Amino acid sequence: MCNNLVESVALEVVDAVQREGGRAVAAPGNVTDPEAVRGFLKIAEDAFGPIDILVTNPRRRERTASSNEPGRIPTDPQRRADRSFLCAKAVAERLIELKRPGSIVLVASTSGHRGRPDAFAYCTAKGGALNMARAMAQDLAPYNIRVNSATPTRTGPKHSTWDEIPLGRLGEPQDLANAIAFLVSDDASFITGEDLRVDGGALATWGRGKGEL
């Protein structure tokens, strides 16, 4: 299931998945609306049967002019956090209802591990995702539902520099996809409450260079 607030974007993702031989269905709508989230789950179950894997990867919106003002603290970190929380909550409740095991992966960011300027809401939400995964892992372990997070670094092509990445290149979408595929697989059946960093060693450094991670 591919969700986006803009239907055309969700359909583009579905088309890309289908071109690669996969199956997907679009579920456009607002992930901060609990009723809409429950509707997404019904779309997914109607198309593919009971759900057992969730990956939350909310896109970062472009900053507004006001959020770039020095000293400005935006007021939307909770709304950003809701993008992951409501989906994870709904899927967990459904898995418990069906008495099915499952795996949830929250996509975080290196910005969730450390602060940076002009990104208050983003850093707050991503830091929250890290601890959300750890806390949910404790609550859901008795139901055999695993919850982990994955931390990517800068991923091309929108970024052009990688001076803080020891492996000397930007991340690729496939790097993160491979890590998530492992976390939701049976090979990771004894892993929960963990964060898998897919950052080329970026968080192992301090002051290596300048730039946004």
Short mmCIF file of C-alpha atoms in Angstrom, two decimals:
data_model
loop_
_atom_site.label_atom_id
_atom_site.label_comp_id
_atom_site.label_asym_id
_atom_site.label_seq_id
_atom_site.Cartn_x
_atom_site.Cartn_y
_atom_site.Cartn_z
CA MET A 1 0.00 0.00 0.00
CA CYS A 2 1.38 3.42 -0.99
CA ASN A 3 0.05 6.48 0.82
CA ASN A 4 0.49 10.14 0.02
CA LEU A 5 -1.61 13.21 0.65
CA VAL A 6 -1.51 13.81 -3.11
CA GLU A 7 -3.15 10.99 -5.06
CA SER A 8 -0.97 11.43 -8.15
CA VAL A 9 2.17 10.89 -6.08
CA ALA A 10 0.79 7.69 -4.55
CA LEU A 11 -0.12 6.45 -8.02
CA GLU A 12 3.40 7.19 -9.28
CA VAL A 13 4.82 4.95 -6.55
CA VAL A 14 2.33 2.20 -7.37
CA ASP A 15 3.33 2.42 -11.03
CA ALA A 16 7.03 2.17 -10.14
CA VAL A 17 6.40 -0.91 -7.98
CA GLN A 18 4.35 -2.58 -10.70
CA ARG A 19 7.01 -1.90 -13.34
CA GLU A 20 9.44 -3.86 -11.17
CA GLY A 21 7.01 -6.79 -11.03
CA GLY A 22 5.59 -6.04 -7.58
CA ARG A 23 2.05 -5.50 -6.38
CA ALA A 24 0.84 -2.26 -4.85
CA VAL A 25 -2.29 -0.21 -4.32
CA ALA A 26 -2.66 3.52 -3.77
CA ALA A 27 -4.27 4.88 -0.61
CA PRO A 28 -4.19 8.69 -0.80
CA GLY A 29 -5.15 10.66 2.26
CA ASN A 30 -4.00 12.37 5.44
CA VAL A 31 -2.00 10.15 7.82
CA THR A 32 -2.67 12.57 10.69
CA ASP A 33 -6.40 11.70 10.54
CA PRO A 34 -7.16 8.54 12.58
CA GLU A 35 -10.25 7.71 10.52
CA ALA A 36 -8.29 8.05 7.29
CA VAL A 37 -5.57 5.75 8.64
CA ARG A 38 -8.13 3.06 9.44
CA GLY A 39 -9.39 3.48 5.89
CA PHE A 40 -5.88 2.89 4.53
CA LEU A 41 -5.66 -0.38 6.42
CA LYS A 42 -8.97 -1.55 4.95
CA ILE A 43 -7.71 -0.74 1.44
CA ALA A 44 -4.56 -2.77 2.08
CA GLU A 45 -6.41 -5.72 3.57
CA ASP A 46 -9.00 -5.77 0.81
CA ALA A 47 -6.21 -5.89 -1.77
CA PHE A 48 -3.67 -8.20 -0.12
CA GLY A 49 -5.22 -9.82 2.94
CA PRO A 50 -4.25 -9.32 6.61
CA ILE A 51 -1.39 -6.91 7.17
CA ASP A 52 1.76 -8.03 8.98
CA ILE A 53 4.41 -5.44 8.02
CA LEU A 54 4.38 -1.67 8.34
CA VAL A 55 7.12 0.74 7.31
CA THR A 56 6.50 4.39 8.17
CA ASN A 57 8.57 6.76 6.06
CA PRO A 58 6.96 10.21 6.16
CA ARG A 59 8.43 12.61 3.64
CA ARG A 60 10.02 15.74 4.92
CA ARG A 61 8.16 18.76 3.63
CA GLU A 62 10.02 21.72 2.23
CA ARG A 63 10.68 24.31 4.88
CA THR A 64 8.49 27.37 4.90
CA ALA A 65 9.99 30.84 4.96
CA SER A 66 8.94 31.29 8.58
CA SER A 67 10.67 28.10 9.70
CA ASN A 68 13.96 29.36 8.28
CA GLU A 69 13.96 32.54 10.31
CA PRO A 70 16.82 32.56 12.87
CA GLY A 71 15.54 31.62 16.31
CA ARG A 72 12.15 30.59 14.94
CA ILE A 73 10.72 27.44 16.55
CA PRO A 74 7.97 25.92 14.38
CA THR A 75 4.86 24.64 16.12
CA ASP A 76 4.29 21.39 14.26
CA PRO A 77 6.54 18.68 15.74
CA GLN A 78 3.53 16.82 17.16
CA ARG A 79 1.81 16.82 13.78
CA ARG A 80 4.96 15.43 12.18
CA ALA A 81 5.20 12.73 14.86
CA ASP A 82 1.55 11.78 14.29
CA ARG A 83 2.42 10.72 10.75
CA SER A 84 4.24 7.70 12.15
CA PHE A 85 2.38 7.16 15.41
CA LEU A 86 -1.18 6.86 14.12
CA CYS A 87 -0.21 4.34 11.44
CA ALA A 88 1.86 2.27 13.87
CA LYS A 89 -0.92 2.34 16.46
CA ALA A 90 -3.60 1.29 13.98
CA VAL A 91 -1.51 -1.57 12.57
CA ALA A 92 -0.54 -2.78 16.05
CA GLU A 93 -4.18 -2.80 17.17
CA ARG A 94 -5.20 -4.71 14.07
CA LEU A 95 -2.43 -7.30 14.53
CA ILE A 96 -3.47 -7.82 18.15
CA GLU A 97 -7.11 -8.16 17.09
CA LEU A 98 -6.17 -10.81 14.52
CA LYS A 99 -3.69 -12.50 16.90
CA ARG A 100 -1.02 -12.25 14.22
CA PRO A 101 2.72 -11.61 14.67
CA GLY A 102 4.09 -8.61 12.83
CA SER A 103 6.94 -6.20 12.27
CA ILE A 104 6.91 -2.40 12.31
CA VAL A 105 9.82 -0.23 11.17
CA LEU A 106 9.86 3.52 11.77
CA VAL A 107 12.21 5.41 9.45
CA ALA A 108 14.16 7.94 11.49
CA SER A 109 17.08 10.16 10.46
CA THR A 110 20.55 11.11 11.63
CA SER A 111 18.85 14.41 12.52
CA GLY A 112 16.94 12.49 15.18
CA HIS A 113 20.19 11.59 16.91
CA ARG A 114 21.53 15.15 17.05
CA GLY A 115 20.13 18.63 16.65
CA ARG A 116 20.83 21.10 13.89
CA PRO A 117 19.66 24.64 13.13
CA ASP A 118 16.42 25.54 11.38
CA ALA A 119 15.05 22.03 11.75
CA PHE A 120 13.35 22.03 15.16
CA ALA A 121 10.21 20.14 14.12
CA TYR A 122 12.06 17.64 11.95
CA CYS A 123 14.69 16.82 14.59
CA THR A 124 12.02 16.58 17.29
CA ALA A 125 9.82 14.24 15.25
CA LYS A 126 12.69 11.99 14.19
CA GLY A 127 14.09 11.86 17.71
CA GLY A 128 10.62 10.91 18.85
CA ALA A 129 10.45 8.13 16.26
CA LEU A 130 13.60 6.56 17.73
CA ASN A 131 12.18 6.41 21.24
CA MET A 132 8.71 5.57 19.96
CA ALA A 133 10.15 2.41 18.43
CA ARG A 134 11.89 1.45 21.66
CA ALA A 135 8.80 2.07 23.80
CA MET A 136 6.38 0.35 21.42
CA ALA A 137 8.73 -2.63 21.24
CA GLN A 138 8.27 -3.17 24.98
CA ASP A 139 4.48 -2.93 24.88
CA LEU A 140 4.06 -5.12 21.80
CA ALA A 141 6.60 -7.84 22.56
CA PRO A 142 4.01 -10.00 24.39
CA TYR A 143 2.00 -10.08 21.15
CA ASN A 144 5.03 -11.13 19.08
CA ILE A 145 5.02 -7.78 17.26
CA ARG A 146 8.51 -6.42 16.71
CA VAL A 147 9.19 -2.68 16.42
CA ASN A 148 12.47 -1.23 15.21
CA SER A 149 13.75 1.93 13.57
CA ALA A 150 16.14 2.55 10.68
CA THR A 151 18.30 5.66 10.43
CA PRO A 152 19.37 6.83 6.96
CA THR A 153 21.68 9.73 6.21
CA ARG A 154 21.62 12.12 3.27
CA THR A 155 20.33 10.37 0.19
CA GLY A 156 20.88 11.64 -3.36
CA PRO A 157 20.20 13.18 -5.72
CA LYS A 158 18.85 16.21 -3.84
CA HIS A 159 22.05 16.45 -1.80
CA SER A 160 25.41 17.12 -3.42
CA THR A 161 27.96 16.81 -0.60
CA TRP A 162 29.00 13.94 1.64
CA ASP A 163 31.87 15.41 3.65
CA GLU A 164 30.49 13.95 6.92
CA ILE A 165 30.01 10.44 5.54
CA PRO A 166 33.16 8.33 6.08
CA LEU A 167 32.30 5.86 3.31
CA GLY A 168 32.59 8.77 0.88
CA ARG A 169 29.25 8.75 -0.88
CA LEU A 170 25.63 9.69 -0.43
CA GLY A 171 23.11 7.07 0.57
CA GLU A 172 21.01 5.34 -2.06
CA PRO A 173 17.35 4.38 -1.57
CA GLN A 174 18.35 0.74 -2.00
CA ASP A 175 20.70 0.97 0.99
CA LEU A 176 17.77 1.77 3.26
CA ALA A 177 15.46 -0.70 1.52
CA ASN A 178 17.95 -3.54 2.11
CA ALA A 179 18.18 -2.69 5.82
CA ILE A 180 14.40 -2.55 6.22
CA ALA A 181 13.98 -5.83 4.32
CA PHE A 182 16.30 -7.43 6.87
CA LEU A 183 14.49 -5.94 9.88
CA VAL A 184 11.08 -7.24 8.76
CA SER A 185 12.42 -10.68 7.78
CA ASP A 186 12.59 -13.86 9.83
CA ASP A 187 16.37 -13.38 9.98
CA ALA A 188 15.67 -10.54 12.44
CA SER A 189 13.12 -12.48 14.49
CA PHE A 190 15.06 -11.83 17.73
CA ILE A 191 15.58 -8.10 17.09
CA THR A 192 13.19 -5.53 18.52
CA GLY A 193 13.56 -2.08 20.04
CA GLU A 194 16.73 -1.45 18.02
CA ASP A 195 17.86 1.24 15.58
CA LEU A 196 19.74 0.16 12.47
CA ARG A 197 21.92 3.02 11.22
CA VAL A 198 22.29 3.11 7.44
CA ASP A 199 24.48 6.20 7.39
CA GLY A 200 27.88 5.29 5.98
CA GLY A 201 29.39 5.90 9.40
CA ALA A 202 28.11 9.48 9.70
CA LEU A 203 27.02 9.17 13.33
CA ALA A 204 30.35 7.60 14.26
CA THR A 205 32.05 10.93 13.57
CA TRP A 206 32.13 14.29 15.29
CA GLY A 207 32.96 17.54 13.50
CA ARG A 208 34.26 15.79 10.42
CA GLY A 209 32.78 18.39 8.09
CA LYS A 210 29.92 20.75 7.52
CA GLY A 211 26.60 19.95 5.97
CA GLU A 212 23.09 18.76 6.59
CA LEU A 213 22.58 15.12 7.45
#
